[in-house]
Amino acid sequence: MRMTQAQLDHYHEQGWVVVKNVVDKATIDKIRQELADVHERFAAEPPKHPRVGIAWEPKMPEGAPKRVWQLMGSEIVSPTLNDVITGDDMLDLVEQIIGPDITLYHSKLLMTAPHVGASYSPWPQDYGYWHPMETEPTQVNCALAIYPQTKANGCLHYVPGSHKQGLLQHTRSNNGGFDWGLGNDINQFPGVPVEYDAGDVCFFGSLVIHGSEANRTDEPATFNTTAYD
């Protein structure tokens, strides 16, 4: 699988690009099945694998069952997801952006529970989190939709061309979700909501400013972000 020149130009000019139908429906269904019990499984017994980490949804109503908000090491939990993010189709697309020497930096699920808002993101640049460990922003992030990403369920908003500004000064916040970013007002930046279907992938650079709102629907809004460098 390859991106067109127009898609590559969009990535470099805007900071992101959506590639349709990277993963087929049967594979997406299998990933969903492998993840179906993660909330109950890890609530009953914390993960033992050293690369698997759980952050719980902090805004669940009192008395409600625990829900996974972020799951680091998602490729360990879902073997089918691991096959996807290390498979030729994905790596061929990544290679077009960063070249052939590809390292899996991390893979994590974002599992936004219906009608709660911890997924609200205070406009970070991913490199704002990563730069203490890196010498330059070479990463590309690949956001695979396991469920459709829509404005109603809190799809990511990207600020066009913001990656060209370089790394901006990030600060701590206390919003009950991501606590490191550029500000808490969703209207602070002219972000573009990017909607796409299950099986599609949005590739975005580590310097593009992005944010999201809460999931206001009755359905999950799960997607997986894989960072490569």
PDB file of C-alpha atoms in Angstrom:
ATOM      1  CA  MET A   1       0.000   0.000   0.000  1.00  0.00           C
ATOM      2  CA  ARG A   2       1.295   3.436  -0.941  1.00  0.00           C
ATOM      3  CA  MET A   3       0.214   7.041  -0.500  1.00  0.00           C
ATOM      4  CA  THR A   4      -0.210   9.226  -3.533  1.00  0.00           C
ATOM      5  CA  GLN A   5       1.964  12.277  -4.021  1.00  0.00           C
ATOM      6  CA  ALA A   6      -1.066  14.433  -3.235  1.00  0.00           C
ATOM      7  CA  GLN A   7      -1.479  12.641   0.109  1.00  0.00           C
ATOM      8  CA  LEU A   8       2.183  13.096   0.950  1.00  0.00           C
ATOM      9  CA  ASP A   9       1.981  16.765   0.022  1.00  0.00           C
ATOM     10  CA  HIS A  10      -1.029  17.151   2.327  1.00  0.00           C
ATOM     11  CA  TYR A  11       0.882  15.533   5.187  1.00  0.00           C
ATOM     12  CA  HIS A  12       3.893  17.809   4.784  1.00  0.00           C
ATOM     13  CA  GLU A  13       1.832  20.971   4.257  1.00  0.00           C
ATOM     14  CA  GLN A  14      -0.984  20.459   6.781  1.00  0.00           C
ATOM     15  CA  GLY A  15       0.716  18.144   9.294  1.00  0.00           C
ATOM     16  CA  TRP A  16      -1.572  15.129   8.859  1.00  0.00           C
ATOM     17  CA  VAL A  17      -3.230  12.951   6.237  1.00  0.00           C
ATOM     18  CA  VAL A  18      -5.956  10.278   6.338  1.00  0.00           C
ATOM     19  CA  VAL A  19      -5.405   7.068   4.370  1.00  0.00           C
ATOM     20  CA  LYS A  20      -8.577   5.078   3.772  1.00  0.00           C
ATOM     21  CA  ASN A  21      -9.063   1.326   4.155  1.00  0.00           C
ATOM     22  CA  VAL A  22      -5.648   0.457   5.526  1.00  0.00           C
ATOM     23  CA  VAL A  23      -7.213  -2.334   7.614  1.00  0.00           C
ATOM     24  CA  ASP A  24     -10.125  -4.471   6.414  1.00  0.00           C
ATOM     25  CA  LYS A  25     -13.379  -4.960   8.329  1.00  0.00           C
ATOM     26  CA  ALA A  26     -12.674  -8.571   9.346  1.00  0.00           C
ATOM     27  CA  THR A  27      -9.387  -7.545  10.948  1.00  0.00           C
ATOM     28  CA  ILE A  28     -10.997  -4.612  12.750  1.00  0.00           C
ATOM     29  CA  ASP A  29     -13.700  -6.965  14.071  1.00  0.00           C
ATOM     30  CA  LYS A  30     -11.010  -9.333  15.371  1.00  0.00           C
ATOM     31  CA  ILE A  31      -9.208  -6.477  17.147  1.00  0.00           C
ATOM     32  CA  ARG A  32     -12.501  -5.431  18.740  1.00  0.00           C
ATOM     33  CA  GLN A  33     -13.042  -8.987  19.961  1.00  0.00           C
ATOM     34  CA  GLU A  34      -9.553  -9.150  21.492  1.00  0.00           C
ATOM     35  CA  LEU A  35     -10.181  -5.883  23.347  1.00  0.00           C
ATOM     36  CA  ALA A  36     -13.778  -6.531  24.358  1.00  0.00           C
ATOM     37  CA  ASP A  37     -13.005  -7.521  27.962  1.00  0.00           C
ATOM     38  CA  VAL A  38     -10.016  -5.310  28.759  1.00  0.00           C
ATOM     39  CA  HIS A  39     -11.980  -3.108  31.177  1.00  0.00           C
ATOM     40  CA  GLU A  40     -13.189  -6.010  33.300  1.00  0.00           C
ATOM     41  CA  ARG A  41      -9.998  -8.057  32.885  1.00  0.00           C
ATOM     42  CA  PHE A  42      -7.629  -5.370  34.102  1.00  0.00           C
ATOM     43  CA  ALA A  43     -10.013  -4.080  36.757  1.00  0.00           C
ATOM     44  CA  ALA A  44      -9.981  -7.601  38.230  1.00  0.00           C
ATOM     45  CA  GLU A  45      -6.228  -8.060  37.868  1.00  0.00           C
ATOM     46  CA  PRO A  46      -3.680  -5.396  36.833  1.00  0.00           C
ATOM     47  CA  PRO A  47      -1.561  -6.242  33.785  1.00  0.00           C
ATOM     48  CA  LYS A  48       1.602  -8.169  34.582  1.00  0.00           C
ATOM     49  CA  HIS A  49       3.508  -7.516  31.377  1.00  0.00           C
ATOM     50  CA  PRO A  50       6.105  -4.775  32.003  1.00  0.00           C
ATOM     51  CA  ARG A  51       5.225  -2.945  28.778  1.00  0.00           C
ATOM     52  CA  VAL A  52       1.479  -2.833  29.431  1.00  0.00           C
ATOM     53  CA  GLY A  53       0.240   0.129  31.439  1.00  0.00           C
ATOM     54  CA  ILE A  54      -3.283   1.263  32.275  1.00  0.00           C
ATOM     55  CA  ALA A  55      -4.669   4.725  32.941  1.00  0.00           C
ATOM     56  CA  TRP A  56      -8.282   4.619  34.120  1.00  0.00           C
ATOM     57  CA  GLU A  57     -11.002   6.997  32.988  1.00  0.00           C
ATOM     58  CA  PRO A  58     -11.064   9.594  35.800  1.00  0.00           C
ATOM     59  CA  LYS A  59     -14.531  10.991  35.067  1.00  0.00           C
ATOM     60  CA  MET A  60     -16.727   7.932  35.419  1.00  0.00           C
ATOM     61  CA  PRO A  61     -19.830   8.507  37.579  1.00  0.00           C
ATOM     62  CA  GLU A  62     -19.579   7.365  41.181  1.00  0.00           C
ATOM     63  CA  GLY A  63     -20.304   3.657  41.454  1.00  0.00           C
ATOM     64  CA  ALA A  64     -19.889   2.984  37.738  1.00  0.00           C
ATOM     65  CA  PRO A  65     -17.552   0.178  36.586  1.00  0.00           C
ATOM     66  CA  LYS A  66     -13.972   1.193  35.851  1.00  0.00           C
ATOM     67  CA  ARG A  67     -13.159   1.916  32.231  1.00  0.00           C
ATOM     68  CA  VAL A  68      -9.742   1.892  30.621  1.00  0.00           C
ATOM     69  CA  TRP A  69      -8.875   5.326  29.277  1.00  0.00           C
ATOM     70  CA  GLN A  70      -5.347   4.719  27.958  1.00  0.00           C
ATOM     71  CA  LEU A  71      -3.680   1.346  27.457  1.00  0.00           C
ATOM     72  CA  MET A  72       0.032   1.459  26.762  1.00  0.00           C
ATOM     73  CA  GLY A  73       1.537  -1.588  25.100  1.00  0.00           C
ATOM     74  CA  SER A  74      -1.640  -2.282  23.146  1.00  0.00           C
ATOM     75  CA  GLU A  75       0.252  -4.524  20.741  1.00  0.00           C
ATOM     76  CA  ILE A  76       0.832  -6.939  23.644  1.00  0.00           C
ATOM     77  CA  VAL A  77      -2.868  -7.098  24.517  1.00  0.00           C
ATOM     78  CA  SER A  78      -4.139  -7.536  20.947  1.00  0.00           C
ATOM     79  CA  PRO A  79      -2.060  -9.895  18.772  1.00  0.00           C
ATOM     80  CA  THR A  80      -4.061  -8.891  15.701  1.00  0.00           C
ATOM     81  CA  LEU A  81      -3.311  -5.226  16.346  1.00  0.00           C
ATOM     82  CA  ASN A  82       0.368  -6.140  16.632  1.00  0.00           C
ATOM     83  CA  ASP A  83       0.176  -7.826  13.223  1.00  0.00           C
ATOM     84  CA  VAL A  84      -1.358  -4.660  11.763  1.00  0.00           C
ATOM     85  CA  ILE A  85       1.137  -2.152  13.149  1.00  0.00           C
ATOM     86  CA  THR A  86       4.133  -4.317  12.200  1.00  0.00           C
ATOM     87  CA  GLY A  87       2.692  -5.426   8.861  1.00  0.00           C
ATOM     88  CA  ASP A  88       3.829  -4.431   5.407  1.00  0.00           C
ATOM     89  CA  ASP A  89       0.842  -2.212   4.594  1.00  0.00           C
ATOM     90  CA  MET A  90       1.409   0.022   7.619  1.00  0.00           C
ATOM     91  CA  LEU A  91       5.187   0.040   7.408  1.00  0.00           C
ATOM     92  CA  ASP A  92       5.163   0.828   3.690  1.00  0.00           C
ATOM     93  CA  LEU A  93       3.088   3.934   4.444  1.00  0.00           C
ATOM     94  CA  VAL A  94       5.319   4.944   7.355  1.00  0.00           C
ATOM     95  CA  GLU A  95       8.400   4.474   5.175  1.00  0.00           C
ATOM     96  CA  GLN A  96       7.102   7.075   2.739  1.00  0.00           C
ATOM     97  CA  ILE A  97       7.208   9.643   5.547  1.00  0.00           C
ATOM     98  CA  ILE A  98      10.308   8.797   7.610  1.00  0.00           C
ATOM     99  CA  GLY A  99      12.304   6.406   5.430  1.00  0.00           C
ATOM    100  CA  PRO A 100      13.176   2.707   5.728  1.00  0.00           C
ATOM    101  CA  ASP A 101      14.851   2.602   9.155  1.00  0.00           C
ATOM    102  CA  ILE A 102      11.711   2.282  11.271  1.00  0.00           C
ATOM    103  CA  THR A 103      11.496   1.713  15.024  1.00  0.00           C
ATOM    104  CA  LEU A 104       8.273   1.163  16.968  1.00  0.00           C
ATOM    105  CA  TYR A 105       8.376   3.902  19.607  1.00  0.00           C
ATOM    106  CA  HIS A 106       5.139   2.972  21.358  1.00  0.00           C
ATOM    107  CA  SER A 107       1.584   1.796  20.758  1.00  0.00           C
ATOM    108  CA  LYS A 108      -1.395   2.777  22.890  1.00  0.00           C
ATOM    109  CA  LEU A 109      -5.158   2.593  22.865  1.00  0.00           C
ATOM    110  CA  LEU A 110      -7.335   5.577  23.652  1.00  0.00           C
ATOM    111  CA  MET A 111     -10.671   4.158  24.775  1.00  0.00           C
ATOM    112  CA  THR A 112     -12.977   7.091  25.326  1.00  0.00           C
ATOM    113  CA  ALA A 113     -16.004   5.984  27.326  1.00  0.00           C
ATOM    114  CA  PRO A 114     -19.424   7.244  26.182  1.00  0.00           C
ATOM    115  CA  HIS A 115     -20.593  10.533  27.719  1.00  0.00           C
ATOM    116  CA  VAL A 116     -17.415  11.296  29.662  1.00  0.00           C
ATOM    117  CA  GLY A 117     -14.705  13.793  29.021  1.00  0.00           C
ATOM    118  CA  ALA A 118     -11.253  12.680  30.055  1.00  0.00           C
ATOM    119  CA  SER A 119     -10.313  12.432  26.416  1.00  0.00           C
ATOM    120  CA  TYR A 120     -10.366  16.217  26.238  1.00  0.00           C
ATOM    121  CA  SER A 121      -6.854  17.113  25.206  1.00  0.00           C
ATOM    122  CA  PRO A 122      -5.339  20.534  26.019  1.00  0.00           C
ATOM    123  CA  TRP A 123      -3.781  21.077  22.585  1.00  0.00           C
ATOM    124  CA  PRO A 124      -0.485  19.226  22.860  1.00  0.00           C
ATOM    125  CA  GLN A 125       2.246  18.596  20.378  1.00  0.00           C
ATOM    126  CA  ASP A 126       3.347  15.002  20.910  1.00  0.00           C
ATOM    127  CA  TYR A 127       6.962  16.088  20.802  1.00  0.00           C
ATOM    128  CA  GLY A 128       6.184  18.158  23.896  1.00  0.00           C
ATOM    129  CA  TYR A 129       5.922  14.838  25.749  1.00  0.00           C
ATOM    130  CA  TRP A 130       8.738  13.066  23.934  1.00  0.00           C
ATOM    131  CA  HIS A 131      11.473  15.644  23.439  1.00  0.00           C
ATOM    132  CA  PRO A 132      13.408  15.008  26.678  1.00  0.00           C
ATOM    133  CA  MET A 133      14.235  11.571  25.250  1.00  0.00           C
ATOM    134  CA  GLU A 134      14.899  12.601  21.655  1.00  0.00           C
ATOM    135  CA  THR A 135      17.330  14.871  19.849  1.00  0.00           C
ATOM    136  CA  GLU A 136      14.964  15.903  17.050  1.00  0.00           C
ATOM    137  CA  PRO A 137      11.285  15.357  16.162  1.00  0.00           C
ATOM    138  CA  THR A 138      11.510  12.479  13.716  1.00  0.00           C
ATOM    139  CA  GLN A 139       8.420  10.556  14.839  1.00  0.00           C
ATOM    140  CA  VAL A 140       5.210   9.973  12.945  1.00  0.00           C
ATOM    141  CA  ASN A 141       2.037   8.989  14.763  1.00  0.00           C
ATOM    142  CA  CYS A 142      -0.489   6.647  13.165  1.00  0.00           C
ATOM    143  CA  ALA A 143      -4.011   6.840  14.581  1.00  0.00           C
ATOM    144  CA  LEU A 144      -5.934   3.727  13.535  1.00  0.00           C
ATOM    145  CA  ALA A 145      -9.703   4.004  13.952  1.00  0.00           C
ATOM    146  CA  ILE A 146     -11.001   0.853  15.650  1.00  0.00           C
ATOM    147  CA  TYR A 147     -14.380   2.585  15.877  1.00  0.00           C
ATOM    148  CA  PRO A 148     -15.381   5.508  13.615  1.00  0.00           C
ATOM    149  CA  GLN A 149     -13.886   8.857  14.606  1.00  0.00           C
ATOM    150  CA  THR A 150     -16.514  11.621  14.477  1.00  0.00           C
ATOM    151  CA  LYS A 151     -17.018  15.127  15.825  1.00  0.00           C
ATOM    152  CA  ALA A 152     -19.718  13.777  18.140  1.00  0.00           C
ATOM    153  CA  ASN A 153     -17.460  11.191  19.765  1.00  0.00           C
ATOM    154  CA  GLY A 154     -14.423  13.417  20.125  1.00  0.00           C
ATOM    155  CA  CYS A 155     -12.288  12.938  17.020  1.00  0.00           C
ATOM    156  CA  LEU A 156      -8.966  14.727  17.009  1.00  0.00           C
ATOM    157  CA  HIS A 157      -8.767  18.311  15.727  1.00  0.00           C
ATOM    158  CA  TYR A 158      -5.532  19.306  13.971  1.00  0.00           C
ATOM    159  CA  VAL A 159      -4.234  22.836  13.493  1.00  0.00           C
ATOM    160  CA  PRO A 160      -3.192  23.147   9.832  1.00  0.00           C
ATOM    161  CA  GLY A 161       0.486  23.888   9.309  1.00  0.00           C
ATOM    162  CA  SER A 162       1.200  24.209  13.038  1.00  0.00           C
ATOM    163  CA  HIS A 163       4.124  21.785  12.813  1.00  0.00           C
ATOM    164  CA  LYS A 164       6.081  24.481  10.975  1.00  0.00           C
ATOM    165  CA  GLN A 165       6.253  26.585  14.162  1.00  0.00           C
ATOM    166  CA  GLY A 166       8.525  24.086  15.902  1.00  0.00           C
ATOM    167  CA  LEU A 167       8.082  23.029  19.509  1.00  0.00           C
ATOM    168  CA  LEU A 168       6.072  25.498  21.602  1.00  0.00           C
ATOM    169  CA  GLN A 169       6.171  25.939  25.386  1.00  0.00           C
ATOM    170  CA  HIS A 170       3.956  23.373  27.120  1.00  0.00           C
ATOM    171  CA  THR A 171       2.561  23.749  30.635  1.00  0.00           C
ATOM    172  CA  ARG A 172       0.799  21.575  33.178  1.00  0.00           C
ATOM    173  CA  SER A 173      -2.965  21.785  33.567  1.00  0.00           C
ATOM    174  CA  ASN A 174      -5.568  20.123  35.767  1.00  0.00           C
ATOM    175  CA  ASN A 175      -8.416  19.099  33.487  1.00  0.00           C
ATOM    176  CA  GLY A 176      -8.849  15.487  34.567  1.00  0.00           C
ATOM    177  CA  GLY A 177      -7.386  14.192  31.315  1.00  0.00           C
ATOM    178  CA  PHE A 178      -4.169  14.959  29.478  1.00  0.00           C
ATOM    179  CA  ASP A 179      -2.338  17.369  31.757  1.00  0.00           C
ATOM    180  CA  TRP A 180       0.435  18.664  29.500  1.00  0.00           C
ATOM    181  CA  GLY A 181      -0.266  21.017  26.646  1.00  0.00           C
ATOM    182  CA  LEU A 182      -0.684  24.499  25.225  1.00  0.00           C
ATOM    183  CA  GLY A 183      -4.048  25.474  26.708  1.00  0.00           C
ATOM    184  CA  ASN A 184      -7.424  24.137  27.823  1.00  0.00           C
ATOM    185  CA  ASP A 185      -9.834  26.085  25.593  1.00  0.00           C
ATOM    186  CA  ILE A 186     -11.018  24.015  22.619  1.00  0.00           C
ATOM    187  CA  ASN A 187     -11.501  27.303  20.741  1.00  0.00           C
ATOM    188  CA  GLN A 188      -7.956  28.484  21.454  1.00  0.00           C
ATOM    189  CA  PHE A 189      -6.606  27.211  18.122  1.00  0.00           C
ATOM    190  CA  PRO A 190      -8.244  27.008  14.680  1.00  0.00           C
ATOM    191  CA  GLY A 191      -8.326  23.217  14.692  1.00  0.00           C
ATOM    192  CA  VAL A 192      -9.945  21.166  11.949  1.00  0.00           C
ATOM    193  CA  PRO A 193     -11.940  18.110  13.142  1.00  0.00           C
ATOM    194  CA  VAL A 194     -10.816  15.091  11.141  1.00  0.00           C
ATOM    195  CA  GLU A 195     -13.454  12.373  10.826  1.00  0.00           C
ATOM    196  CA  TYR A 196     -12.687   8.949   9.412  1.00  0.00           C
ATOM    197  CA  ASP A 197     -14.015   5.395   9.460  1.00  0.00           C
ATOM    198  CA  ALA A 198     -12.944   2.214  11.218  1.00  0.00           C
ATOM    199  CA  GLY A 199      -9.954   0.755   9.381  1.00  0.00           C
ATOM    200  CA  ASP A 200      -8.717   4.158   8.196  1.00  0.00           C
ATOM    201  CA  VAL A 201      -5.500   5.665   9.564  1.00  0.00           C
ATOM    202  CA  CYS A 202      -4.627   9.287  10.212  1.00  0.00           C
ATOM    203  CA  PHE A 203      -0.881   9.901  10.026  1.00  0.00           C
ATOM    204  CA  PHE A 204       0.280  13.027  11.847  1.00  0.00           C
ATOM    205  CA  GLY A 205       3.619  14.503  12.801  1.00  0.00           C
ATOM    206  CA  SER A 206       4.937  14.945  16.316  1.00  0.00           C
ATOM    207  CA  LEU A 207       4.882  18.763  16.070  1.00  0.00           C
ATOM    208  CA  VAL A 208       1.352  19.303  14.753  1.00  0.00           C
ATOM    209  CA  ILE A 209      -0.940  20.830  17.398  1.00  0.00           C
ATOM    210  CA  HIS A 210      -3.976  18.667  18.034  1.00  0.00           C
ATOM    211  CA  GLY A 211      -6.805  18.431  20.555  1.00  0.00           C
ATOM    212  CA  SER A 212     -10.145  16.782  21.133  1.00  0.00           C
ATOM    213  CA  GLU A 213     -13.469  17.121  22.897  1.00  0.00           C
ATOM    214  CA  ALA A 214     -15.468  14.619  24.937  1.00  0.00           C
ATOM    215  CA  ASN A 215     -17.345  11.616  23.582  1.00  0.00           C
ATOM    216  CA  ARG A 216     -20.978  12.740  23.552  1.00  0.00           C
ATOM    217  CA  THR A 217     -22.384   9.528  22.047  1.00  0.00           C
ATOM    218  CA  ASP A 218     -23.621   6.190  23.401  1.00  0.00           C
ATOM    219  CA  GLU A 219     -20.836   4.278  21.647  1.00  0.00           C
ATOM    220  CA  PRO A 220     -17.106   3.813  22.313  1.00  0.00           C
ATOM    221  CA  ALA A 221     -14.663   5.908  20.333  1.00  0.00           C
ATOM    222  CA  THR A 222     -11.615   3.674  20.528  1.00  0.00           C
ATOM    223  CA  PHE A 223      -8.575   4.278  18.364  1.00  0.00           C
ATOM    224  CA  ASN A 224      -4.958   3.169  18.557  1.00  0.00           C
ATOM    225  CA  THR A 225      -2.009   5.492  18.174  1.00  0.00           C
ATOM    226  CA  THR A 226       1.307   4.007  17.118  1.00  0.00           C
ATOM    227  CA  ALA A 227       4.410   6.163  17.085  1.00  0.00           C
ATOM    228  CA  TYR A 228       7.300   5.239  14.823  1.00  0.00           C
ATOM    229  CA  ASP A 229      10.704   6.841  14.456  1.00  0.00           C
TER     230      ASP A 229
END
